[in-house]
mmCIF file of C-alpha atoms and ligand atoms in Angstrom:
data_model
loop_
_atom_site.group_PDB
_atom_site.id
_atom_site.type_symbol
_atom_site.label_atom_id
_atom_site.label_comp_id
_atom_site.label_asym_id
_atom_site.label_seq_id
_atom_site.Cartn_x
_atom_site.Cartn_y
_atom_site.Cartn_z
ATOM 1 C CA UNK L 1 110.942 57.378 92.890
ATOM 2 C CA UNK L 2 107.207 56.960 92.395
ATOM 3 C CA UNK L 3 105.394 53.821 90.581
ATOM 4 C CA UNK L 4 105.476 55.060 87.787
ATOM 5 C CA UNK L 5 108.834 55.948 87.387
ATOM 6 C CA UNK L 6 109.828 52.782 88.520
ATOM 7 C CA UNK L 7 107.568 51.382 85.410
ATOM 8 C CA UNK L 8 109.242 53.585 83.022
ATOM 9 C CA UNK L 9 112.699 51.988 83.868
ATOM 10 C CA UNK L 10 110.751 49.029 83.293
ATOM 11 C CA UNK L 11 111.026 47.945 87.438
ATOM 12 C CA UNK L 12 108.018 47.552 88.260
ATOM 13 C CA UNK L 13 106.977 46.291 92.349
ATOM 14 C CA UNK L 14 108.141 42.868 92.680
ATOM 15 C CA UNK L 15 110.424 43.656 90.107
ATOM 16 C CA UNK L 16 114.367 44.148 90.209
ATOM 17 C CA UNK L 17 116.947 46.294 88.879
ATOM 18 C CA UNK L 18 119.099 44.310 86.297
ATOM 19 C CA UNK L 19 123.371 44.420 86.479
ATOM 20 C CA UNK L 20 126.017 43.904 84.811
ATOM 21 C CA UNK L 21 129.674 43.975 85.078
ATOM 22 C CA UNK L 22 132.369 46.840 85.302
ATOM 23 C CA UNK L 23 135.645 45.134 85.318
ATOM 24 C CA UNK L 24 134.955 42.216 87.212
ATOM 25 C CA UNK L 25 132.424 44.028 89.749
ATOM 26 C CA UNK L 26 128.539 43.686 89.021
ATOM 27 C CA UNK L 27 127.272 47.112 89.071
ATOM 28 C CA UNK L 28 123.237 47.785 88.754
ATOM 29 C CA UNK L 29 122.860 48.078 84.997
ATOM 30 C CA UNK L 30 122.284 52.094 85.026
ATOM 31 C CA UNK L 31 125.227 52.600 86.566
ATOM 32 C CA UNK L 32 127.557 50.625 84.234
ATOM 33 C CA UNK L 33 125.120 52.935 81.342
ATOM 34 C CA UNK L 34 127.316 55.857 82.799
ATOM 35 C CA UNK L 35 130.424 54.245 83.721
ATOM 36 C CA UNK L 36 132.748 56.385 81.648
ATOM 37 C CA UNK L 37 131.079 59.359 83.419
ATOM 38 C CA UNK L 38 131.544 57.990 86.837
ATOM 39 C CA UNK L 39 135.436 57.173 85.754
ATOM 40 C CA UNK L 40 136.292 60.475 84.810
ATOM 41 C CA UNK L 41 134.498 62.414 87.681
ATOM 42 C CA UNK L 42 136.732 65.108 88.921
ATOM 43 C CA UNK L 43 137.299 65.336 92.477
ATOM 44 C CA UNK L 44 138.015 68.694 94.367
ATOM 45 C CA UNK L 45 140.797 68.286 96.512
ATOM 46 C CA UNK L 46 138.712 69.875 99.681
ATOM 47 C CA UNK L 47 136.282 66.510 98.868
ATOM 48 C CA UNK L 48 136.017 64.124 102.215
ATOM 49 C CA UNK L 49 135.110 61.111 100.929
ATOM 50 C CA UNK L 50 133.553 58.377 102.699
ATOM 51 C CA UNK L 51 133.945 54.760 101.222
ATOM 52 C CA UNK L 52 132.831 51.483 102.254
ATOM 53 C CA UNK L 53 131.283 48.324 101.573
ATOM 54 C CA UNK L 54 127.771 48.221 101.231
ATOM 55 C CA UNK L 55 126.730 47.420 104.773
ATOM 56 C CA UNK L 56 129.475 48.108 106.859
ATOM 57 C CA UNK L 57 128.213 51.502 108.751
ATOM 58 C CA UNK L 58 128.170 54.006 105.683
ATOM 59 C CA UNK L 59 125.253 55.872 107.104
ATOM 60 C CA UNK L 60 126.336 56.216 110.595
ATOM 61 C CA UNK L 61 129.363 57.401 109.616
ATOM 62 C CA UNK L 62 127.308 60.014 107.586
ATOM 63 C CA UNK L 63 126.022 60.718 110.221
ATOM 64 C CA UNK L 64 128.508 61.664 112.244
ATOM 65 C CA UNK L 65 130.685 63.453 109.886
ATOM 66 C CA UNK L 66 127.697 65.971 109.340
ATOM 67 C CA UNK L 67 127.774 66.696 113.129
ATOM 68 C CA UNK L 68 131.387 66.884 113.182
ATOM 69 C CA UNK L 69 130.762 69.533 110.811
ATOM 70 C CA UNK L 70 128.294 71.039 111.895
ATOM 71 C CA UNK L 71 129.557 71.359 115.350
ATOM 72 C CA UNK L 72 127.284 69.462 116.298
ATOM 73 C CA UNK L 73 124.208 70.961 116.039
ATOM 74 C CA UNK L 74 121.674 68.420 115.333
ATOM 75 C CA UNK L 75 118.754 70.977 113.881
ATOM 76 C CA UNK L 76 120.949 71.710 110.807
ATOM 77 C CA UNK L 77 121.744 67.758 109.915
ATOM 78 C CA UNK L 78 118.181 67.267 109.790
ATOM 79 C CA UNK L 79 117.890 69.271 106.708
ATOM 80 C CA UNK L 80 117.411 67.171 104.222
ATOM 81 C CA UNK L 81 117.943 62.943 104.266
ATOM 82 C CA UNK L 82 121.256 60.785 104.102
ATOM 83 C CA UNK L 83 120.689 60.760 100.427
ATOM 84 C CA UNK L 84 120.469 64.464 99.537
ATOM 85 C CA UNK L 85 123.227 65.461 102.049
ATOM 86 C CA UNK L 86 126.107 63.132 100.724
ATOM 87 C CA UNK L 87 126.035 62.018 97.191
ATOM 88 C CA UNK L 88 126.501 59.031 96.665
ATOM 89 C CA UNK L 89 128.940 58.941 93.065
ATOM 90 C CA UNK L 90 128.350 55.506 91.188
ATOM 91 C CA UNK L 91 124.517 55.691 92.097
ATOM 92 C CA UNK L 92 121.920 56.018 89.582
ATOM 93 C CA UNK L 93 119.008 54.525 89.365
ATOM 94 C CA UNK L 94 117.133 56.776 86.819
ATOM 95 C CA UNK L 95 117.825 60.189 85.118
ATOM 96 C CA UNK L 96 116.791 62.321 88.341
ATOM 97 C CA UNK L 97 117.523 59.964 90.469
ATOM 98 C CA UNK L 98 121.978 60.074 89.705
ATOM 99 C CA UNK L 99 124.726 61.026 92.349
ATOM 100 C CA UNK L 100 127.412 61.970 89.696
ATOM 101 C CA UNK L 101 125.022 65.104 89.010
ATOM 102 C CA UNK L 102 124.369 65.634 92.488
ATOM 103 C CA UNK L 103 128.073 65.672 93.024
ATOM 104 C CA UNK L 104 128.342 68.226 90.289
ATOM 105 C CA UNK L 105 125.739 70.348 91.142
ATOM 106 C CA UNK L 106 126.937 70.569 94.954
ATOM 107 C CA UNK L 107 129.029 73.326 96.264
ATOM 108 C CA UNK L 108 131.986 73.025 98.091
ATOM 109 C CA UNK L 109 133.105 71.278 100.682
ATOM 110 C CA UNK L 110 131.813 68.791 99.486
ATOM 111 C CA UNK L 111 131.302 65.033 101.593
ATOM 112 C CA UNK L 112 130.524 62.263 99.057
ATOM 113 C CA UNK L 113 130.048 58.540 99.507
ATOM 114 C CA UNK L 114 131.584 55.981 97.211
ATOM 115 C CA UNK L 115 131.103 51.999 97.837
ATOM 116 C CA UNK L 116 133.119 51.226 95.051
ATOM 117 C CA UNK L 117 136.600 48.941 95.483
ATOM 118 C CA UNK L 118 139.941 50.941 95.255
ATOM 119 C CA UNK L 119 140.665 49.724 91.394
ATOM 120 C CA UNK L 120 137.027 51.115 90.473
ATOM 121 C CA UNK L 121 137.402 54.469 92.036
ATOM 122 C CA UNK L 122 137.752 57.675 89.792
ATOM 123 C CA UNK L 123 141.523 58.098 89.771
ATOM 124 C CA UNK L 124 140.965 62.375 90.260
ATOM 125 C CA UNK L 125 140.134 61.329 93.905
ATOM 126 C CA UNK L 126 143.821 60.183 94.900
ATOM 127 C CA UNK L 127 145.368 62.422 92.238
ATOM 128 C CA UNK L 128 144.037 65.405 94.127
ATOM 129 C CA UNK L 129 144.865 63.603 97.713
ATOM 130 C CA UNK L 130 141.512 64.273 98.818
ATOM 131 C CA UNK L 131 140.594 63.085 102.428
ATOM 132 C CA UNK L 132 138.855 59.322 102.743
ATOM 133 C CA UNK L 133 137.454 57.757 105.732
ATOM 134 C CA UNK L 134 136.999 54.063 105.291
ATOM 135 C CA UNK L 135 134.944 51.598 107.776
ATOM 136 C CA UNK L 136 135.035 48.183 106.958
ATOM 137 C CA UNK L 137 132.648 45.799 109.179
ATOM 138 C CA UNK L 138 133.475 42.102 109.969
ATOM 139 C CA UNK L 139 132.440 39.648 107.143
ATOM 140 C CA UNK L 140 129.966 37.551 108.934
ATOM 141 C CA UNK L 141 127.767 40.290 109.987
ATOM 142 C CA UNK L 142 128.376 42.612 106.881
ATOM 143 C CA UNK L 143 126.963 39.740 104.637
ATOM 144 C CA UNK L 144 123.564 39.132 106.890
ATOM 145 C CA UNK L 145 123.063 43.003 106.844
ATOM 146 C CA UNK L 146 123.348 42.996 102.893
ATOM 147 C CA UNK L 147 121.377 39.839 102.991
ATOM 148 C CA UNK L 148 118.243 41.769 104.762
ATOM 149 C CA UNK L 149 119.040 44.601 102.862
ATOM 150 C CA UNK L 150 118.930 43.139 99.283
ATOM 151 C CA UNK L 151 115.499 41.761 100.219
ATOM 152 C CA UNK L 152 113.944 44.987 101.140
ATOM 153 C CA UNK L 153 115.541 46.690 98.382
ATOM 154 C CA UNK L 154 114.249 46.644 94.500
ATOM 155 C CA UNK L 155 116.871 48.922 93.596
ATOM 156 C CA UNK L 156 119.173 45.459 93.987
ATOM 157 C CA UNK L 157 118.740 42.433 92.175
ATOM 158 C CA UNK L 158 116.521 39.983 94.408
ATOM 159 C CA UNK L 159 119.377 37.873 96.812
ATOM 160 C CA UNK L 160 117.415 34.876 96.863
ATOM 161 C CA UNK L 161 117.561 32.038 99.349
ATOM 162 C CA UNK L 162 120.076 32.778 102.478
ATOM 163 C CA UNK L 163 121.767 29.300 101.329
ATOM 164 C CA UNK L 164 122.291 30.956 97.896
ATOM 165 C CA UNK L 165 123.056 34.270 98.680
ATOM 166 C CA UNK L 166 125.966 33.127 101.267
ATOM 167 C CA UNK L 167 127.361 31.269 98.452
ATOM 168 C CA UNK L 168 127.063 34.185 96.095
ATOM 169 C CA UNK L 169 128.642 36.303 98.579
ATOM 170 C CA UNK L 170 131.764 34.493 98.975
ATOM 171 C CA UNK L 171 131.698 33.346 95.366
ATOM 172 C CA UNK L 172 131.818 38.217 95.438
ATOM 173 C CA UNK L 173 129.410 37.824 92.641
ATOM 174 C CA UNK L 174 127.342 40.445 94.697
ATOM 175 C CA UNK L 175 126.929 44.262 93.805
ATOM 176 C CA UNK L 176 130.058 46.141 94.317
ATOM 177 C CA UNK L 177 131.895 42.430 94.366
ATOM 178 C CA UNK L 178 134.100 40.854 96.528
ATOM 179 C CA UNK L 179 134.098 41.647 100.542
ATOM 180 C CA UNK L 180 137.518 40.113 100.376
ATOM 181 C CA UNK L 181 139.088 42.029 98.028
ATOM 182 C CA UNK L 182 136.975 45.390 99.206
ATOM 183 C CA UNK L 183 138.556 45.531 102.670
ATOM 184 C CA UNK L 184 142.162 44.195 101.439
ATOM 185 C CA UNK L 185 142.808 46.625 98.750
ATOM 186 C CA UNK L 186 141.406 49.751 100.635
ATOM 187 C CA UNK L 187 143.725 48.361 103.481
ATOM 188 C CA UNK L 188 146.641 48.297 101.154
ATOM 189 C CA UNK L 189 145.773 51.852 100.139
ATOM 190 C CA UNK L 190 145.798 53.582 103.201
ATOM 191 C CA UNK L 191 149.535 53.961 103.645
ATOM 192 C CA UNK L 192 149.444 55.430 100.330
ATOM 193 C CA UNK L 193 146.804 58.059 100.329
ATOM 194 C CA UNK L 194 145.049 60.267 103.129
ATOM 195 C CA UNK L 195 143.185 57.764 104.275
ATOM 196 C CA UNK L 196 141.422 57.085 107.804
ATOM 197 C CA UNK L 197 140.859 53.293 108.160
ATOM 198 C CA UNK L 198 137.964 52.230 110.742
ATOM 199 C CA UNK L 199 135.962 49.355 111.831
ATOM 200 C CA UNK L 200 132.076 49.163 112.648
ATOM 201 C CA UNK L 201 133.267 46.936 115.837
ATOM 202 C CA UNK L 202 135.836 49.573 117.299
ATOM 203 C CA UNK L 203 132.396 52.357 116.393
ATOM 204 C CA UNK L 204 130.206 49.858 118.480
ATOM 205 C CA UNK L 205 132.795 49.280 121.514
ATOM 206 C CA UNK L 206 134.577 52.763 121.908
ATOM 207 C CA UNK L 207 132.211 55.423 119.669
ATOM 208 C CA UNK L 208 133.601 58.250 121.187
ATOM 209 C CA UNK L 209 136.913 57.368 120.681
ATOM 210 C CA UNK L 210 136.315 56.318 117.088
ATOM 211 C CA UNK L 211 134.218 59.951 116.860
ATOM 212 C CA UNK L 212 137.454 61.704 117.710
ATOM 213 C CA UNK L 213 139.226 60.316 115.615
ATOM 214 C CA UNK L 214 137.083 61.163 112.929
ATOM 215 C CA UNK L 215 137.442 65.184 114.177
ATOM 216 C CA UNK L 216 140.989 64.786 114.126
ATOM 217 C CA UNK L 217 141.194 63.319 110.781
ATOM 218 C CA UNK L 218 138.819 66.244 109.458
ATOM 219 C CA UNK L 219 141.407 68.900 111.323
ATOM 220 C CA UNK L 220 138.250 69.708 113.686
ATOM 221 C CA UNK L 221 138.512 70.310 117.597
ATOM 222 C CA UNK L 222 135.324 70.165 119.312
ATOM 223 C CA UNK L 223 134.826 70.312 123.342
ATOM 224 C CA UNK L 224 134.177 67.237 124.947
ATOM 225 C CA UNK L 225 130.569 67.902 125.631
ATOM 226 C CA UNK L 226 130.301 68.605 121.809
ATOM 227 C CA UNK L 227 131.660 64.982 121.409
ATOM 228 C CA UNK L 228 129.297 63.527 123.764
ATOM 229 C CA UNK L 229 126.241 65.057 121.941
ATOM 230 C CA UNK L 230 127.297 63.495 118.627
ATOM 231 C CA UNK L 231 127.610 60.447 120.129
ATOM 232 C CA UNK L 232 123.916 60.358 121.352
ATOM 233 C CA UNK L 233 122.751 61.949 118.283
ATOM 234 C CA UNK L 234 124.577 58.784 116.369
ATOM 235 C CA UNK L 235 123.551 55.980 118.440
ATOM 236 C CA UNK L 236 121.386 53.399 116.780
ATOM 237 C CA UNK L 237 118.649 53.911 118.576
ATOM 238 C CA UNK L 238 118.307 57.702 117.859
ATOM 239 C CA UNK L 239 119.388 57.117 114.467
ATOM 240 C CA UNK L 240 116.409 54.210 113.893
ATOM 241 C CA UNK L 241 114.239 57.218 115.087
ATOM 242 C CA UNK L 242 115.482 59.807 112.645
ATOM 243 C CA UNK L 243 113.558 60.468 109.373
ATOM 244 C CA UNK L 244 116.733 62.062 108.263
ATOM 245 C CA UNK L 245 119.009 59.032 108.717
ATOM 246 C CA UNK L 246 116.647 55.917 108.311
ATOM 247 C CA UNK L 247 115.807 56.065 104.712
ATOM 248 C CA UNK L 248 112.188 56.256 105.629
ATOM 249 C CA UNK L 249 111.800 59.236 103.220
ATOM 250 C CA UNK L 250 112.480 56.614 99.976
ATOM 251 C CA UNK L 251 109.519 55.325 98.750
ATOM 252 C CA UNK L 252 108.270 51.882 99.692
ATOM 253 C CA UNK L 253 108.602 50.611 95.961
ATOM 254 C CA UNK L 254 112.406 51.072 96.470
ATOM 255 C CA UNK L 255 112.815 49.921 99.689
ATOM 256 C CA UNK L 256 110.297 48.499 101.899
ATOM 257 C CA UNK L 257 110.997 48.538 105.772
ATOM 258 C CA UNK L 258 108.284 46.163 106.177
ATOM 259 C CA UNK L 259 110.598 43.185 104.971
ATOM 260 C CA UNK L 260 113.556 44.465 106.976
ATOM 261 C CA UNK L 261 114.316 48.038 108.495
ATOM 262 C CA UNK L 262 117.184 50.058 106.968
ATOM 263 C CA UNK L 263 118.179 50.411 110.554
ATOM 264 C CA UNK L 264 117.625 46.662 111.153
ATOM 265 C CA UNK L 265 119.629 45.816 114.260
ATOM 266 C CA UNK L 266 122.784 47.649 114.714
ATOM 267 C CA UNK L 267 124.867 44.985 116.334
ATOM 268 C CA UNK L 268 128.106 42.842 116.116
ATOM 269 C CA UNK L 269 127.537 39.155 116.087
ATOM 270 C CA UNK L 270 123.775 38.971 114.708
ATOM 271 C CA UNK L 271 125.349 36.117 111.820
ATOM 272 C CA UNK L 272 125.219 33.918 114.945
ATOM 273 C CA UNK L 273 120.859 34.274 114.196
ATOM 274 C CA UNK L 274 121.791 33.320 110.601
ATOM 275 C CA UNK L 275 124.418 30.546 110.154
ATOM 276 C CA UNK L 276 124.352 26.759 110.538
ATOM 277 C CA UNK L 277 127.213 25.281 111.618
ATOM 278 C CA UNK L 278 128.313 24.127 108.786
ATOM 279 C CA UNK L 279 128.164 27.256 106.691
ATOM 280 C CA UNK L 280 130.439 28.629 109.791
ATOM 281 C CA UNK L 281 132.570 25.673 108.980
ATOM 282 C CA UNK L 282 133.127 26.367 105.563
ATOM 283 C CA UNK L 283 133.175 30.152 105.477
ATOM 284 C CA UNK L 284 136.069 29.981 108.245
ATOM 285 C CA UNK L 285 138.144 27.498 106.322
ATOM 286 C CA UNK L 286 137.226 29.967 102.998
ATOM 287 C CA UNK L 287 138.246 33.164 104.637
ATOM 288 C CA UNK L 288 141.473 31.664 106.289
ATOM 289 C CA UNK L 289 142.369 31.223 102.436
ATOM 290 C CA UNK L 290 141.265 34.540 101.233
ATOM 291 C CA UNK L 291 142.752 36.546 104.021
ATOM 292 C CA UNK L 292 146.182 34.963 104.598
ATOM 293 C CA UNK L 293 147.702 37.640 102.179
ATOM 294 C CA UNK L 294 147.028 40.255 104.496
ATOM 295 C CA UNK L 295 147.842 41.752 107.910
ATOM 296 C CA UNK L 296 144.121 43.204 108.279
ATOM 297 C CA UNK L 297 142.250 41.391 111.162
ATOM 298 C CA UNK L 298 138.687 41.240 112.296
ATOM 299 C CA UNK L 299 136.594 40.823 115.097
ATOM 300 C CA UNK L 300 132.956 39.163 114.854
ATOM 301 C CA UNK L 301 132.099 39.191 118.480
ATOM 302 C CA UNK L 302 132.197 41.552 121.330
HETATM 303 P P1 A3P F 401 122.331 45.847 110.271
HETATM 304 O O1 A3P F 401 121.638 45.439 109.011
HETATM 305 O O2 A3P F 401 123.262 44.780 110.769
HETATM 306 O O3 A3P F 401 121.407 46.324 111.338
HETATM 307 P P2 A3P F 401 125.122 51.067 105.633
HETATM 308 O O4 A3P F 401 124.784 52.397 106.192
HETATM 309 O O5 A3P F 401 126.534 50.931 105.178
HETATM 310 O O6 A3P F 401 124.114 50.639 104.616
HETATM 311 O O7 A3P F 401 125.037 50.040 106.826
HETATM 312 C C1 A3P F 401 123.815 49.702 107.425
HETATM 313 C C2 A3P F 401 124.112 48.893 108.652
HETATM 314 O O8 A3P F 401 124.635 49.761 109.674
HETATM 315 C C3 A3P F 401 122.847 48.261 109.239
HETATM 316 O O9 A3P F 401 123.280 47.077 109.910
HETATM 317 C C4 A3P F 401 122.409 49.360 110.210
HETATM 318 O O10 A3P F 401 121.524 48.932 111.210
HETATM 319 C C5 A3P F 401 123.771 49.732 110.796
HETATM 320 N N1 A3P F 401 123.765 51.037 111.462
HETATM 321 C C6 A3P F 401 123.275 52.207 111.002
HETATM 322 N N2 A3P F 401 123.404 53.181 111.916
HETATM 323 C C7 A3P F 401 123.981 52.605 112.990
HETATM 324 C C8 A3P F 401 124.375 53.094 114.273
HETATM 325 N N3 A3P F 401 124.178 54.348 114.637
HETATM 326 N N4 A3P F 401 124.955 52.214 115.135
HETATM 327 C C9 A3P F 401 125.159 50.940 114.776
HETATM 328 N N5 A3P F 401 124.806 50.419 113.579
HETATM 329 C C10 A3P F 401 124.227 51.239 112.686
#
């Protein structure tokens, strides 16, 4: 989106994108503009779907679905960036600029990214028992990514202080809401639906096994040297380096790398750099609470 675009949707540089709530879950206000849309979107049951949080590994996973596809060969996921390869459903952030159309406009198979929390997503997707691959990514280090990444970002409202926004992102009242509630009701769907449940920690310790996987899941059976070559291609070093994969193709009124890559750092247990003790305190006593429902576990360190 250029300057002036931005301006006509009245967010200008310095300037942020207003939102407002969708049953319970702040949304960026263009998005809620469509919501009924986004609701009634119909799925194709040959869609792969790949949901997340925002922050937990969406674009690596991207990433290596397309090479898993494509049989790995690297030359034909570089044609276009992240963006214009998988759309993404709930985004909009101006007329051109919308994923439901993208969506509609693609032909099949299609691979589409949702963040959105199991109650918000367009029913058609489990009515038609379409694939989903879901990573989640250990609080700590998911809400430091989205800290960065709300900063560099004037597509999402401003995140203010760190103090503030780590209250604000246990308090959920965060786009796409509650980390809590994200990762337990996806869990709770999985046994349910077609679903492939991942973490960004098991990616980071074992990729290859978490890459087949991934093949398997997609009914794909690619030699072991193919495997090896998507792993390389996927690592975060070759993906920082990518045009195609590090968002470096958006323009620097919508996010600007100079306040905090989109590839930032690519590791578990960077929150250590970011909380005090006492905000470990008190998000480990908060979490214990939040997550005692549940038989879903994390890890934060390696
Ligand atoms: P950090 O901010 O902690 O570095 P998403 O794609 O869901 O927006 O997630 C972005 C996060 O995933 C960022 O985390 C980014 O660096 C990390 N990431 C992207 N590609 C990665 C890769 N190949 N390996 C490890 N982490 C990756």
């Amino acid at each position: 989106m250029t300057l002036k675009e931005m301006k006509s949707l009245n967010l200008k540089r310095n300037e942020r994108m207003d939102v407002d709530y969708i049953k319970g879950i702040l949304q960026p206000t263009p998005t809620c503009a469509i919501w009924d849309k986004i609701w009634n979107f119909q799925a194709k049951s040959d869609d792969l779907l790949i949901s997340t949080y925002p922050k937990a590994g969406t674009t690596w996973t991207q990433e290596i679905v397309d090479m898993i596809q494509n049989d790995g060969n690297i030359e034909k996921c570089k044609r276009a960036p992240t963006h214009l390869r998988f759309p993404f459903i709930e985004w909009r952030i101006s007329s051109k600029d919308c994923g439901l159309d993208q969506a509609n406009a693609m032909p099949s198979p299609r691979t589409l990214k949702t963040h959105l929390p199991i109650q918000l997503l367009p029913p058609s997707f489990l009515e038609k028992g379409c694939k989903i691959i879901y990573v989640a990514r250990n609080a700590k280090d998911n809400l430091v990514s989205y800290y960065h990444f709300q900063k560099m970002n004037a597509a999402l409202p401003d995140p203010g202080t760190w103090k503030e926004y780590f209250e604000d992102f246990l308090d959920g009242k965060v786009c796409w809401g509650s980390w809590y509630d994200h990762v337990k009701g996806w869990w709770d769907a999985k046994d349910k639906y077609p679903i492939l449940y991942l973490f960004y920690e098991d990616m980071k310790k074992h990729p290859k096994c978490e890459i087949r996987k991934i093949m398997e899941f997609m009914g794909k059976n690619l030699d072991e040297d193919v495997l090896d070559k998507i792993m390389h291609h996927t690592s975060f070093d070759i993906m920082k380096k990518n045009p195609m994969a590090n968002y470096t193709t958006i323009s620097e009124e919508i996010m600007d790398q100079s306040v905090s890559p989109f590839m930032r750092k690519g590791a578990v247990g960077d929150w250590k750099n970011h909380f005090t003790v006492a905000q470990n305190e008190r998000f480990d006593e908060d979490y214990k609470k939040k997550m005692m429902n549940t038989s879903l576990t994390f890890c934060s360190n390696l």
